[in-house]
Amino acid sequence: MEKINLSIIIPVYNEEENIPILYGEIKDSIESIEPNYEIIFINDGSSDNSLKELKALREKDKRVKIIDFRKNFGQTAALAAGFDYAEGEIMITMDGDLQNNPKDIPLLIKKMKNEDLDLVNGWRYKRKDPFISRKLPSMMANKLISWITGVKLHDYGCTLKVYRKDIAKDLKLYGEQHRFIPALAHIEGAKVGELKVDHRERKFGKSKYGISRTIRVILDLITVKFLSSYSTKPLQIFGLLGFITGGIGVLIGLYLAYIRLILKQGIAGRPLLFLSMLLIFMGVQFFSLGIIGEMLSRTYHESSKKKVYRVKRAEGFDSKKK
Ligand code: UDP
Ligand code: MG
């Protein structure tokens, strides 16, 4: 069997009209540059004729592969399944609704190769979606995510991306965290870039998201930030907090002891006494949390065989050892 060089991963949820057109566009765009590709469609519990359309394509072209979910698990799960099954050295994700343009695929790959990047993120610089419900929240989300994660991109929400295989395979996706992929890849040590891409209006079918997504994005952001900054050193963050709160508590306590023992004044009615006790308690709590965190982080890394490092290339070793 010939080696597959390119895997295109496409989540599909009720996109029956779009599927045949998308297939044609992908073929036109990449056949000439790379014939050894596979197109993996993940049918995410569609209730229309999407699966039938996909099967019809597979009849004609065995490079089309189908992962059929038992029910709707969401776009993040669909992408994760695609990464698990894909074999290509280079992986591409895109939407199944024709809003991304397959013409951009060769350009994204070229950029990744020329600049030796591990992930190139599409930037829908002329996004064709409603302003208030989609573009405005997304603009704010992009600013916030860039600022908090330190990976500065204009368009986290763009599904059109190219990845090197090992980065894509290393991604651990949970909940609805596909929009944080560049930040998660950055945690894995990936070099991330971006490229302006085309964006088209949705012609068939409906968008599956609305404004309600905003709050969930913020909660996911907290998780990602924690994972990126503290997951291997929880005691350092919680211990520091414990030191600060506990330390202030002890200082206040000493001051009160001075008043009581040296100046011989009563302290029973002083609010400061309660503050001191509260702060010392908090300090102990933070410390314990940090230590539990350290233990959890060990279980986490060992049970999932997750390394605390990522190797780009190791030379001179037996290839079986990995
Ligand atoms: N999608 C999916 N499962 C879902 C929701 C969406 O597989 O639960 C797919 C959908 O079919 C499309 C892509 O994810 O291919 C992006 O969805 P959509 O176009 O609705 O999002 P928008 O472009 O409006 O952000
Ligand atoms: Mg769309």
Short mmCIF file of C-alpha atoms and ligand atoms in Angstrom, two decimals:
data_model
loop_
_atom_site.label_atom_id
_atom_site.label_comp_id
_atom_site.label_asym_id
_atom_site.label_seq_id
_atom_site.Cartn_x
_atom_site.Cartn_y
_atom_site.Cartn_z
CA MET A 1 0.00 0.00 0.00
CA GLU A 2 1.20 3.41 -0.81
CA LYS A 3 1.97 5.82 1.93
CA ILE A 4 -0.60 8.52 2.49
CA ASN A 5 0.91 11.97 2.53
CA LEU A 6 -2.11 14.11 3.20
CA SER A 7 -5.19 13.57 5.37
CA ILE A 8 -8.09 15.99 5.11
CA ILE A 9 -10.39 15.79 8.11
CA ILE A 10 -13.93 17.12 7.81
CA PRO A 11 -16.64 17.04 10.51
CA VAL A 12 -20.11 16.80 9.02
CA TYR A 13 -23.40 17.45 10.78
CA ASN A 14 -26.36 17.78 8.42
CA GLU A 15 -24.49 19.05 5.37
CA GLU A 16 -26.10 16.90 2.65
CA GLU A 17 -26.04 19.53 -0.12
CA ASN A 18 -22.49 20.60 0.63
CA ILE A 19 -20.76 17.22 0.58
CA PRO A 20 -20.59 16.47 -3.17
CA ILE A 21 -19.57 20.04 -4.02
CA LEU A 22 -16.88 20.07 -1.34
CA TYR A 23 -15.47 16.76 -2.56
CA GLY A 24 -15.16 18.15 -6.10
CA GLU A 25 -13.47 21.32 -4.91
CA ILE A 26 -10.94 19.42 -2.80
CA LYS A 27 -10.07 17.15 -5.69
CA ASP A 28 -9.55 20.10 -8.04
CA SER A 29 -7.37 21.88 -5.55
CA ILE A 30 -4.96 19.14 -4.47
CA GLU A 31 -4.98 16.33 -7.04
CA SER A 32 -2.24 17.98 -9.07
CA ILE A 33 0.10 18.68 -6.14
CA GLU A 34 -0.46 15.52 -4.10
CA PRO A 35 -2.30 12.44 -5.39
CA ASN A 36 -1.65 10.35 -2.26
CA TYR A 37 -4.30 11.77 -0.01
CA GLU A 38 -7.31 10.62 1.98
CA ILE A 39 -10.43 12.59 2.82
CA ILE A 40 -11.87 11.55 6.16
CA PHE A 41 -15.45 12.61 6.73
CA ILE A 42 -16.77 12.26 10.26
CA ASN A 43 -20.53 11.98 10.22
CA ASP A 44 -21.44 13.49 13.57
CA GLY A 45 -24.91 11.99 13.98
CA SER A 46 -26.52 13.75 11.02
CA SER A 47 -30.28 13.34 10.67
CA ASP A 48 -30.39 14.24 6.97
CA ASN A 49 -28.94 12.39 3.99
CA SER A 50 -25.30 13.24 4.74
CA LEU A 51 -24.30 9.62 5.32
CA LYS A 52 -25.89 8.53 2.05
CA GLU A 53 -23.99 11.23 0.18
CA LEU A 54 -20.74 10.15 1.82
CA LYS A 55 -21.30 6.50 0.94
CA ALA A 56 -21.98 7.46 -2.66
CA LEU A 57 -18.62 9.26 -2.76
CA ARG A 58 -16.81 6.29 -1.27
CA GLU A 59 -18.32 4.04 -3.93
CA LYS A 60 -16.56 6.14 -6.58
CA ASP A 61 -13.35 6.98 -4.76
CA LYS A 62 -11.71 4.83 -2.09
CA ARG A 63 -9.64 7.75 -0.88
CA VAL A 64 -12.85 8.96 0.75
CA LYS A 65 -13.18 7.44 4.22
CA ILE A 66 -16.08 7.68 6.60
CA ILE A 67 -16.24 7.63 10.39
CA ASP A 68 -19.88 7.35 11.36
CA PHE A 69 -20.65 8.44 14.94
CA ARG A 70 -23.47 6.74 16.83
CA LYS A 71 -24.90 10.11 17.78
CA ASN A 72 -23.99 13.78 17.73
CA PHE A 73 -20.83 14.18 19.83
CA GLY A 74 -19.89 17.66 18.64
CA GLN A 75 -17.29 19.17 16.38
CA THR A 76 -14.38 18.74 18.82
CA ALA A 77 -15.01 15.00 19.19
CA ALA A 78 -15.34 14.68 15.42
CA LEU A 79 -11.95 16.32 14.89
CA ALA A 80 -10.38 14.15 17.59
CA ALA A 81 -11.67 11.00 15.86
CA GLY A 82 -10.28 12.27 12.57
CA PHE A 83 -6.81 12.74 14.09
CA ASP A 84 -6.95 9.25 15.60
CA TYR A 85 -7.78 7.52 12.31
CA ALA A 86 -5.75 9.69 9.93
CA GLU A 87 -2.49 8.37 8.50
CA GLY A 88 -1.08 11.27 6.48
CA GLU A 89 2.21 12.96 7.29
CA ILE A 90 0.35 16.25 6.95
CA MET A 91 -3.15 16.72 8.29
CA ILE A 92 -5.72 19.31 7.38
CA THR A 93 -8.96 20.16 9.12
CA MET A 94 -11.77 22.10 7.50
CA ASP A 95 -15.52 22.69 7.78
CA GLY A 96 -17.96 20.64 5.75
CA ASP A 97 -20.19 23.59 4.88
CA LEU A 98 -18.13 25.12 2.02
CA GLN A 99 -17.33 28.22 4.07
CA ASN A 100 -13.62 27.31 3.92
CA ASN A 101 -12.16 27.19 0.42
CA PRO A 102 -10.07 24.11 -0.52
CA LYS A 103 -8.02 26.37 -2.82
CA ASP A 104 -6.22 27.55 0.31
CA ILE A 105 -4.91 24.08 1.18
CA PRO A 106 -1.80 24.16 -1.06
CA LEU A 107 -0.96 27.67 0.19
CA LEU A 108 -1.19 26.61 3.83
CA ILE A 109 1.04 23.59 3.20
CA LYS A 110 3.56 25.73 1.36
CA LYS A 111 3.74 28.16 4.25
CA MET A 112 4.21 25.34 6.74
CA LYS A 113 7.08 23.85 4.73
CA ASN A 114 8.79 27.11 3.85
CA GLU A 115 8.81 28.43 7.38
CA ASP A 116 9.33 25.07 9.07
CA LEU A 117 6.16 25.43 11.15
CA ASP A 118 4.20 22.64 12.83
CA LEU A 119 0.78 24.23 12.53
CA VAL A 120 -0.60 26.94 10.27
CA ASN A 121 -3.90 28.46 11.28
CA GLY A 122 -6.30 30.00 8.76
CA TRP A 123 -7.32 33.62 9.27
CA ARG A 124 -10.73 34.48 7.81
CA TYR A 125 -9.80 38.13 7.32
CA LYS A 126 -13.01 38.81 5.38
CA ARG A 127 -15.34 36.67 7.38
CA LYS A 128 -18.82 36.20 5.90
CA ASP A 129 -20.96 35.70 8.99
CA PRO A 130 -23.47 37.88 10.89
CA PHE A 131 -21.71 40.68 12.80
CA ILE A 132 -23.43 40.91 16.19
CA SER A 133 -24.00 37.22 16.87
CA ARG A 134 -20.78 35.86 15.40
CA LYS A 135 -18.05 38.28 14.38
CA LEU A 136 -18.10 40.60 17.39
CA PRO A 137 -17.96 37.88 20.09
CA SER A 138 -15.36 36.07 18.07
CA MET A 139 -13.22 39.22 17.80
CA MET A 140 -13.28 39.64 21.57
CA ALA A 141 -12.62 35.94 22.12
CA ASN A 142 -9.59 36.05 19.83
CA LYS A 143 -8.12 39.01 21.70
CA LEU A 144 -8.73 37.35 25.06
CA ILE A 145 -7.37 33.95 24.05
CA SER A 146 -4.28 35.50 22.45
CA TRP A 147 -3.61 37.55 25.54
CA ILE A 148 -4.12 34.77 28.08
CA THR A 149 -2.41 31.94 26.23
CA GLY A 150 0.35 34.05 24.71
CA VAL A 151 -0.21 32.55 21.25
CA LYS A 152 -1.15 35.60 19.19
CA LEU A 153 -3.54 34.73 16.38
CA HIS A 154 -6.32 36.69 14.69
CA ASP A 155 -8.75 33.85 14.22
CA TYR A 156 -8.80 30.93 16.64
CA GLY A 157 -12.24 29.86 15.42
CA CYS A 158 -11.14 29.04 11.86
CA THR A 159 -11.31 25.27 11.36
CA LEU A 160 -9.10 25.41 8.27
CA LYS A 161 -5.64 24.51 9.57
CA VAL A 162 -2.66 22.35 8.57
CA TYR A 163 -0.71 20.27 11.05
CA ARG A 164 2.28 18.03 11.06
CA LYS A 165 1.26 14.49 11.97
CA ASP A 166 2.99 14.17 15.34
CA ILE A 167 1.51 17.43 16.63
CA ALA A 168 -2.00 16.46 15.53
CA LYS A 169 -1.66 13.03 17.12
CA ASP A 170 -0.45 14.53 20.39
CA LEU A 171 -3.43 16.85 20.81
CA LYS A 172 -5.76 15.92 23.61
CA LEU A 173 -9.13 17.42 22.89
CA TYR A 174 -11.91 17.64 25.44
CA GLY A 175 -15.27 19.38 25.70
CA GLU A 176 -15.50 22.04 23.04
CA GLN A 177 -11.86 22.91 23.00
CA HIS A 178 -11.19 22.68 19.28
CA ARG A 179 -10.96 26.44 19.10
CA PHE A 180 -7.96 26.27 21.42
CA ILE A 181 -6.02 23.87 19.21
CA PRO A 182 -3.24 26.38 18.41
CA ALA A 183 -2.77 27.07 22.13
CA LEU A 184 -2.86 23.36 22.99
CA ALA A 185 -0.36 22.66 20.21
CA HIS A 186 1.84 25.42 21.59
CA ILE A 187 1.82 23.64 24.96
CA GLU A 188 3.12 20.58 23.09
CA GLY A 189 5.94 22.73 21.77
CA ALA A 190 4.59 23.38 18.27
CA LYS A 191 5.69 26.33 16.16
CA VAL A 192 2.45 28.03 15.14
CA GLY A 193 1.83 30.47 12.28
CA GLU A 194 -1.14 31.92 10.45
CA LEU A 195 -2.17 32.71 6.88
CA LYS A 196 -5.05 34.75 5.46
CA VAL A 197 -7.65 32.48 3.89
CA ASP A 198 -10.84 32.86 1.90
CA HIS A 199 -14.19 32.64 3.65
CA ARG A 200 -17.54 32.21 1.94
CA GLU A 201 -21.14 32.60 2.94
CA ARG A 202 -23.04 29.49 3.91
CA LYS A 203 -25.29 28.57 0.99
CA PHE A 204 -26.88 25.32 2.17
CA GLY A 205 -27.85 24.12 5.62
CA LYS A 206 -27.74 26.07 8.89
CA SER A 207 -25.00 27.16 11.27
CA LYS A 208 -24.95 25.00 14.38
CA TYR A 209 -23.78 27.64 16.80
CA GLY A 210 -25.02 30.89 18.27
CA ILE A 211 -24.05 33.47 20.85
CA SER A 212 -24.53 31.01 23.75
CA ARG A 213 -21.07 29.66 22.98
CA THR A 214 -19.34 32.68 24.55
CA ILE A 215 -19.51 31.70 28.22
CA ARG A 216 -18.33 28.18 27.48
CA VAL A 217 -15.35 29.58 25.63
CA ILE A 218 -14.36 31.53 28.73
CA LEU A 219 -14.60 28.46 30.98
CA ASP A 220 -12.56 26.41 28.52
CA LEU A 221 -10.00 29.20 28.45
CA ILE A 222 -9.45 28.82 32.19
CA THR A 223 -8.81 25.09 31.76
CA VAL A 224 -6.39 25.65 28.91
CA LYS A 225 -4.53 28.36 30.78
CA PHE A 226 -4.20 26.13 33.80
CA LEU A 227 -3.00 23.21 31.71
CA SER A 228 -0.46 25.33 29.89
CA SER A 229 1.01 27.14 32.85
CA TYR A 230 0.61 25.09 35.97
CA SER A 231 -0.28 21.47 35.26
CA THR A 232 3.27 20.25 35.84
CA LYS A 233 3.90 22.49 38.85
CA PRO A 234 0.69 22.99 40.84
CA LEU A 235 2.50 23.45 44.14
CA GLN A 236 4.37 26.39 42.72
CA ILE A 237 1.19 28.32 42.05
CA PHE A 238 -0.93 27.19 44.99
CA GLY A 239 2.07 27.17 47.32
CA LEU A 240 2.81 30.76 46.39
CA LEU A 241 -0.78 31.78 47.10
CA GLY A 242 -0.55 29.87 50.39
CA PHE A 243 2.64 31.68 51.31
CA ILE A 244 1.14 35.09 50.62
CA THR A 245 -2.17 34.58 52.43
CA GLY A 246 -0.69 32.53 55.29
CA GLY A 247 2.22 34.98 55.61
CA ILE A 248 -0.03 38.01 55.93
CA GLY A 249 -2.15 36.08 58.47
CA VAL A 250 0.90 35.28 60.59
CA LEU A 251 2.13 38.89 60.48
CA ILE A 252 -1.23 40.18 61.65
CA GLY A 253 -1.21 37.50 64.36
CA LEU A 254 2.22 38.62 65.57
CA TYR A 255 1.05 42.23 65.68
CA LEU A 256 -1.97 41.20 67.77
CA ALA A 257 0.26 39.11 70.06
CA TYR A 258 2.44 42.18 70.61
CA ILE A 259 -0.60 44.24 71.58
CA ARG A 260 -1.90 41.53 73.89
CA LEU A 261 1.35 40.41 75.55
CA ILE A 262 3.54 43.51 75.59
CA LEU A 263 1.03 46.37 75.64
CA LYS A 264 -1.39 44.24 77.72
CA GLN A 265 -4.48 45.39 75.81
CA GLY A 266 -7.49 43.20 74.98
CA ILE A 267 -7.83 41.92 71.41
CA ALA A 268 -10.94 39.74 71.63
CA GLY A 269 -13.25 42.19 69.85
CA ARG A 270 -10.87 43.11 67.03
CA PRO A 271 -11.89 42.27 63.45
CA LEU A 272 -8.19 41.87 62.64
CA LEU A 273 -8.13 38.73 64.78
CA PHE A 274 -10.69 37.09 62.52
CA LEU A 275 -8.88 38.25 59.43
CA SER A 276 -5.64 36.76 60.72
CA MET A 277 -7.29 33.42 61.45
CA LEU A 278 -9.02 33.38 58.08
CA LEU A 279 -5.81 34.10 56.20
CA ILE A 280 -3.83 31.42 58.03
CA PHE A 281 -6.59 28.92 57.28
CA MET A 282 -6.56 29.91 53.61
CA GLY A 283 -2.81 29.54 53.51
CA VAL A 284 -2.99 25.97 54.82
CA GLN A 285 -5.77 25.18 52.33
CA PHE A 286 -3.79 26.49 49.39
CA PHE A 287 -0.77 24.45 50.44
CA SER A 288 -2.81 21.26 50.71
CA LEU A 289 -4.40 21.96 47.33
CA GLY A 290 -0.95 22.38 45.82
CA ILE A 291 0.28 19.09 47.25
CA ILE A 292 -2.83 17.22 46.10
CA GLY A 293 -2.30 18.85 42.72
CA GLU A 294 1.27 17.54 42.60
CA MET A 295 0.03 14.04 43.29
CA LEU A 296 -2.73 14.29 40.71
CA SER A 297 -0.34 15.59 38.11
CA ARG A 298 1.87 12.54 38.61
CA THR A 299 -1.06 10.15 38.23
CA TYR A 300 -2.18 12.08 35.18
CA HIS A 301 1.14 11.95 33.43
CA GLU A 302 1.90 8.37 34.31
CA SER A 303 -1.51 6.84 33.66
CA SER A 304 -1.73 8.41 30.22
CA LYS A 305 1.98 7.83 29.56
CA LYS A 306 2.15 11.53 28.88
CA LYS A 307 5.71 12.78 28.94
CA VAL A 308 6.64 16.06 30.55
CA TYR A 309 8.64 16.84 27.42
CA ARG A 310 8.18 16.69 23.65
CA VAL A 311 10.99 15.63 21.32
CA LYS A 312 11.16 17.09 17.84
CA ARG A 313 13.67 14.53 16.59
CA ALA A 314 16.01 12.09 18.33
CA GLU A 315 19.00 10.81 16.35
CA GLY A 316 21.05 7.65 16.73
CA PHE A 317 18.44 5.58 18.56
CA ASP A 318 16.89 2.27 17.72
CA SER A 319 13.71 3.24 15.85
CA LYS A 320 11.58 0.87 17.93
CA LYS A 321 12.38 2.81 21.06
CA LYS A 322 10.05 5.72 21.23
N1 UDP B 1 -20.34 20.29 13.12
C1 UDP B 1 -20.25 19.00 13.64
N2 UDP B 1 -20.90 18.70 14.81
C2 UDP B 1 -21.63 19.65 15.49
C3 UDP B 1 -21.67 20.95 14.99
C4 UDP B 1 -21.02 21.25 13.80
O1 UDP B 1 -19.62 18.13 13.05
O2 UDP B 1 -22.19 19.30 16.54
C5 UDP B 1 -19.65 20.61 11.85
C6 UDP B 1 -20.53 21.25 10.80
O3 UDP B 1 -21.17 20.28 10.00
C7 UDP B 1 -19.53 22.03 9.99
C8 UDP B 1 -18.51 22.47 11.04
O4 UDP B 1 -18.66 21.57 12.13
O5 UDP B 1 -18.87 21.23 9.04
C9 UDP B 1 -18.70 23.91 11.48
O6 UDP B 1 -20.02 24.12 11.89
P1 UDP B 1 -20.83 25.43 11.50
O7 UDP B 1 -20.65 25.76 10.05
O8 UDP B 1 -22.23 25.25 11.97
O9 UDP B 1 -20.12 26.51 12.40
P2 UDP B 1 -19.84 28.05 12.00
O10 UDP B 1 -19.13 28.04 10.66
O11 UDP B 1 -21.18 28.68 11.92
O12 UDP B 1 -18.98 28.53 13.11
MG MG B 2 -19.76 27.30 8.98
#
